[in-house]
């Protein structure tokens, strides 16, 4: 189905007038929608980009972080800006739709006003409209697509594979896809995607001979101009996720190989070269300064919504670095004007997808209903109600993570609990029911095992130090994970600017200092070792479901966060009142 401009704008107006828009009549709703989603055609090479949707087929709420620290050289720079600092740096007016989309400010009231974001059916409509004025435009999927929901878990990613095909994805690179295992990934790439979606990754090799597992790039022609899209999978997949899912493959940044690949595609005639990356924003910024020949890096992994591309200088010129948020909340559009065999100008727009402003695409809606039908009752079963806002994203903790920590300690009778610093996971507004689907949005992984371990104080400190270094190492190439591990029961102080092994101090439990040689009972989940898999601990969703049924009503959650040194006036952190 293809919509012309008039049909699309009429649909926008109907959607907006029927949703929680400030506009109360058809004409003003139409005007608002038209202005918000109007994007005049520019240039002759076009890329559309979404990333890190984490299997969210339906519209959702997703709160942006109030803590996204940049330390050292990264302080005060994109993407490490939050709240009003972010608005000022990006020229966004407070109290607007964009301000709500890109920041946590006045989140609950704004979410109630502007409604949910994302959803594949709504994104599909926007993609069709933008493509209608951009012949040959390529749709890029930055990965983390096949994981993150109940239906993706139960269908082994098939729901998202089918949705991506219907959406018209042209090129994809992976990360969490790998947690389905090598066999399943290859089944999709060589089956469902064959001849339809180019699954590219220049940095995944066989562990025996170092051969490419996937095509490193794809060449396409847009309006008579040859373009190349190179894939960059998450470099630290076997570290951040269980190695046993990909035992025969190696990953890594592979910077030298990337440069060779860029040179190769240029030798084959590519006039525009884009890296579809799942490195994370800081890694992409460093990479852009070191390799030459890339016109843009369209990035993911760190879930940063970056409305203005960062222009990074290198020996070959300038590379644009973008990042398109998460959860189908955003769609990036990058237009190049190519003349004389090179890109001479560009335009970039990162659209927030407000579900009540964009009509749902009927075909995608039908697919989503079909996918969900066998599971609808199971997904919608109410487990509890929340009195406060539940969210995940933030460097040190989120209220949904705190709920998981509290549940682990209560159900496993543990003194301390650890929960991974995952960035994915949707948000719930005060008063909403917590359904099984909401719980799975926070926990749906293929290694959900819970653990209970007797751990001495020295080991606890080692774990915290290792995760802190993954997050705050001054060299982005050594930042190997998500956010800081969430901690329940234990209090500690962290100095992110300190050196490895010296960031964590003053660990306490119930006001008493943690003793290096004393043993503590620690609960956790999502272990990456084969030993933990073989032990087969209870699935995290079963543990927290039991907890939610016990408490029935989740009171406003008090976050257990560390004391953070050296971050006064850091624009990547705003303490909540």
Coordinates of C-alpha atoms in Angstrom, one line a residue, residues 136-403:
X136 CA 15.4 4.1 -4.0
X137 CA 15.7 5.0 -0.3
X138 CA 17.2 2.2 1.8
X139 CA 15.7 1.2 5.1
X140 CA 18.4 0.2 7.6
X141 CA 17.8 -1.9 10.8
X142 CA 20.6 -1.4 13.3
X143 CA 19.9 -4.6 15.3
X144 CA 18.5 -5.6 18.6
X145 CA 15.3 -6.3 16.8
X146 CA 14.6 -10.0 17.5
X147 CA 14.7 -9.8 21.3
X148 CA 12.9 -7.9 24.0
X149 CA 9.3 -9.1 24.2
X150 CA 7.2 -12.1 25.1
X151 CA 6.2 -12.8 21.6
X152 CA 9.8 -12.6 20.3
X153 CA 10.9 -15.0 23.0
X154 CA 8.1 -17.5 22.4
X155 CA 8.4 -17.4 18.6
X156 CA 12.2 -17.5 18.6
X157 CA 12.3 -14.1 16.9
X158 CA 9.9 -15.1 14.1
X159 CA 7.4 -12.4 14.9
X160 CA 10.1 -9.7 14.3
X161 CA 11.5 -11.4 11.2
X162 CA 8.1 -11.3 9.6
X163 CA 7.5 -7.7 10.7
X164 CA 10.9 -6.6 9.3
X165 CA 10.1 -8.2 6.0
X166 CA 6.8 -6.5 5.8
X167 CA 8.3 -3.2 6.9
X168 CA 10.7 -3.5 3.9
X169 CA 14.0 -3.6 5.7
X170 CA 16.9 -3.6 3.2
X171 CA 20.0 -4.0 5.4
X172 CA 20.5 -5.2 8.9
X173 CA 23.4 -5.7 11.4
X174 CA 23.1 -7.6 14.7
X175 CA 23.7 -7.8 18.4
X176 CA 21.0 -9.4 20.6
X177 CA 20.0 -11.5 17.6
X178 CA 23.0 -13.6 18.5
X179 CA 21.4 -14.8 21.8
X180 CA 19.1 -17.0 19.6
X181 CA 22.2 -19.0 18.8
X182 CA 24.3 -19.5 15.7
X183 CA 21.9 -22.1 14.2
X184 CA 18.8 -20.0 14.5
X185 CA 20.5 -16.8 13.1
X186 CA 21.8 -18.7 10.1
X187 CA 18.3 -20.2 9.6
X188 CA 16.8 -16.7 9.3
X189 CA 19.7 -15.2 7.3
X190 CA 19.8 -18.0 4.7
X191 CA 16.0 -18.6 4.7
X192 CA 13.6 -15.8 5.6
X193 CA 16.0 -13.0 4.6
X194 CA 17.6 -14.6 1.5
X195 CA 17.2 -12.3 -1.5
X196 CA 15.3 -9.8 0.6
X197 CA 17.4 -8.4 3.5
X198 CA 21.1 -8.0 3.5
X199 CA 22.5 -9.1 6.8
X200 CA 25.9 -7.5 7.0
X201 CA 28.8 -7.6 9.6
X202 CA 32.4 -7.0 8.6
X203 CA 33.6 -7.9 12.2
X204 CA 32.2 -11.4 12.6
X205 CA 34.6 -14.1 11.6
X206 CA 34.9 -17.9 12.0
X207 CA 37.0 -18.8 15.0
X208 CA 39.0 -21.4 13.1
X209 CA 40.1 -19.7 9.8
X210 CA 39.0 -16.1 10.3
X211 CA 36.6 -16.2 7.3
X212 CA 33.7 -13.8 7.1
X213 CA 30.5 -15.4 8.5
X214 CA 28.2 -12.8 6.8
X215 CA 28.7 -10.5 3.9
X216 CA 30.7 -7.5 5.2
X217 CA 28.8 -5.0 3.1
X218 CA 26.2 -4.6 0.4
X219 CA 26.3 -2.4 -2.7
X220 CA 23.2 -0.7 -4.0
X221 CA 22.3 1.8 -6.7
X222 CA 20.2 4.8 -5.9
X223 CA 19.2 7.1 -8.7
X224 CA 22.2 6.0 -10.8
X225 CA 24.6 6.4 -7.8
X226 CA 26.4 3.4 -6.3
X227 CA 26.3 3.3 -2.5
X228 CA 27.7 0.9 0.1
X229 CA 26.4 -0.1 3.5
X230 CA 28.9 -1.8 5.7
X231 CA 27.8 -3.8 8.8
X232 CA 29.4 -3.4 12.2
X233 CA 27.9 -5.9 14.7
X234 CA 28.2 -5.3 18.5
X235 CA 32.0 -6.0 19.0
X236 CA 31.7 -7.4 22.5
X237 CA 28.8 -9.9 22.0
X238 CA 30.6 -12.9 23.5
X239 CA 31.5 -10.8 26.6
X240 CA 28.2 -9.0 27.2
X241 CA 26.2 -12.1 26.4
X242 CA 26.9 -15.8 26.8
X243 CA 29.8 -17.1 24.7
X244 CA 28.0 -20.4 24.2
X245 CA 25.5 -18.9 21.8
X246 CA 28.2 -18.1 19.3
X247 CA 31.0 -20.6 20.0
X248 CA 32.3 -20.7 16.4
X249 CA 32.4 -17.0 15.7
X250 CA 34.6 -14.1 16.8
X251 CA 33.7 -10.5 17.0
X252 CA 35.7 -7.4 18.0
X253 CA 36.0 -3.8 16.6
X254 CA 38.2 -4.9 13.7
X255 CA 39.1 -1.3 12.8
X256 CA 41.9 -2.3 10.4
X257 CA 39.6 -4.7 8.5
X258 CA 36.9 -1.9 8.4
X259 CA 39.4 0.4 6.7
X260 CA 40.2 -2.3 4.1
X261 CA 36.5 -2.8 3.6
X262 CA 35.9 0.9 3.0
X263 CA 38.7 1.0 0.5
X264 CA 37.3 -2.1 -1.2
X265 CA 33.8 -0.7 -1.7
X266 CA 35.2 2.6 -3.0
X267 CA 37.4 0.7 -5.5
X268 CA 34.2 -0.9 -6.7
X269 CA 32.6 2.4 -7.4
X270 CA 30.8 3.4 -4.2
X271 CA 30.2 7.2 -4.1
X272 CA 28.5 7.1 -0.7
X273 CA 29.7 4.8 2.1
X274 CA 27.7 4.3 5.3
X275 CA 28.5 2.2 8.3
X276 CA 25.4 0.6 9.9
X277 CA 26.8 0.2 13.4
X278 CA 25.9 -1.4 16.7
X279 CA 29.0 -0.2 18.4
X280 CA 27.4 2.4 20.7
X281 CA 27.8 6.2 20.3
X282 CA 31.1 6.7 22.0
X283 CA 32.8 3.9 20.1
X284 CA 31.4 5.2 16.8
X285 CA 32.7 8.7 17.6
X286 CA 36.2 7.3 18.2
X287 CA 36.0 5.1 15.1
X288 CA 34.9 8.0 12.9
X289 CA 38.1 9.9 14.0
X290 CA 40.4 7.0 13.0
X291 CA 39.0 5.5 9.8
X292 CA 38.7 7.4 6.5
X293 CA 36.2 7.2 3.7
X294 CA 32.9 6.9 5.7
X295 CA 30.3 9.5 4.9
X296 CA 28.2 8.5 7.9
X297 CA 27.9 6.1 10.8
X298 CA 24.3 5.3 11.5
X299 CA 24.6 3.9 15.0
X300 CA 22.8 2.0 17.8
X301 CA 23.3 0.0 21.0
X302 CA 23.4 2.8 23.5
X303 CA 19.8 3.9 22.7
X304 CA 20.7 7.5 22.4
X305 CA 18.3 9.7 20.5
X306 CA 20.6 12.2 18.7
X307 CA 18.7 14.8 16.6
X308 CA 21.8 16.5 15.3
X309 CA 24.6 14.4 13.7
X310 CA 28.1 14.9 15.2
X311 CA 30.6 15.9 12.5
X312 CA 33.8 14.1 13.2
X313 CA 37.0 15.1 11.5
X314 CA 39.5 12.6 10.3
X315 CA 42.4 12.4 7.9
X316 CA 40.1 11.8 5.0
X317 CA 37.6 14.6 5.7
X318 CA 34.4 14.5 7.9
X319 CA 32.2 11.6 9.0
X320 CA 28.7 12.1 10.3
X321 CA 27.8 10.1 13.4
X322 CA 24.1 9.5 14.4
X323 CA 22.2 7.3 16.8
X324 CA 18.5 6.7 16.4
X325 CA 17.2 5.9 19.9
X326 CA 15.3 2.7 20.7
X327 CA 11.9 0.9 20.9
X328 CA 10.6 2.2 17.5
X329 CA 10.4 5.6 19.2
X330 CA 12.4 7.2 16.4
X331 CA 13.0 7.0 12.7
X332 CA 16.1 8.7 11.3
X333 CA 16.2 10.1 7.7
X334 CA 19.6 10.9 6.2
X335 CA 19.6 12.6 2.7
X336 CA 22.8 13.2 0.7
X337 CA 23.3 15.4 -2.3
X338 CA 25.8 13.7 -4.5
X339 CA 27.5 15.6 -7.2
X340 CA 30.8 15.0 -9.1
X341 CA 31.1 11.5 -7.6
X342 CA 30.9 12.6 -3.9
X343 CA 28.5 13.8 -1.2
X344 CA 28.6 17.6 -1.2
X345 CA 25.8 18.2 1.3
X346 CA 23.3 16.5 3.6
X347 CA 20.2 16.8 5.6
X348 CA 19.2 14.8 8.7
X349 CA 16.0 14.4 10.6
X350 CA 15.3 12.2 13.6
X351 CA 11.5 11.9 13.8
X352 CA 9.9 10.9 17.1
X353 CA 7.0 8.5 16.3
X354 CA 3.9 9.7 18.2
X355 CA 1.5 6.9 17.7
X356 CA -1.7 9.0 18.0
X357 CA -0.4 11.3 15.2
X358 CA 0.2 8.6 12.6
X359 CA -2.4 6.2 11.4
X360 CA -1.5 2.5 11.7
X361 CA -0.6 0.7 8.5
X362 CA -3.4 -1.9 7.9
X363 CA -1.2 -4.7 6.7
X364 CA 1.3 -4.3 9.6
X365 CA -1.6 -4.1 12.0
X366 CA -3.0 -7.3 10.7
X367 CA 0.3 -9.1 11.0
X368 CA 0.8 -7.9 14.6
X369 CA -2.7 -9.1 15.5
X370 CA -2.0 -12.5 14.0
X371 CA 1.3 -12.8 15.9
X372 CA -0.2 -11.9 19.2
X373 CA -3.5 -13.8 18.9
X374 CA -2.2 -17.1 20.4
X375 CA -0.7 -15.3 23.3
X376 CA -3.1 -12.4 24.0
X377 CA -4.6 -13.8 27.2
X378 CA -1.3 -14.8 28.6
X379 CA 0.3 -11.4 27.8
X380 CA -2.5 -9.3 29.2
X381 CA -2.9 -11.1 32.5
X382 CA -2.6 -8.6 35.3
X383 CA 0.0 -9.3 37.9
X384 CA -0.1 -6.1 40.0
X385 CA -0.7 -2.3 39.8
X386 CA 2.0 0.4 40.1
X387 CA 1.4 3.5 42.0
X388 CA 4.5 5.2 40.7
X389 CA 6.4 5.6 37.4
X390 CA 8.3 2.4 36.4
X391 CA 11.2 2.8 34.0
X392 CA 14.6 1.3 33.4
X393 CA 17.0 3.6 31.5
X394 CA 19.8 5.4 33.4
X395 CA 23.4 4.7 34.2
X396 CA 22.9 3.4 37.8
X397 CA 19.3 2.3 38.3
X398 CA 15.7 2.6 37.3
X399 CA 12.5 2.0 39.1
X400 CA 11.6 -1.2 37.3
X401 CA 15.1 -2.5 38.0
X402 CA 14.6 -1.6 41.6
X403 CA 11.4 -3.6 41.6

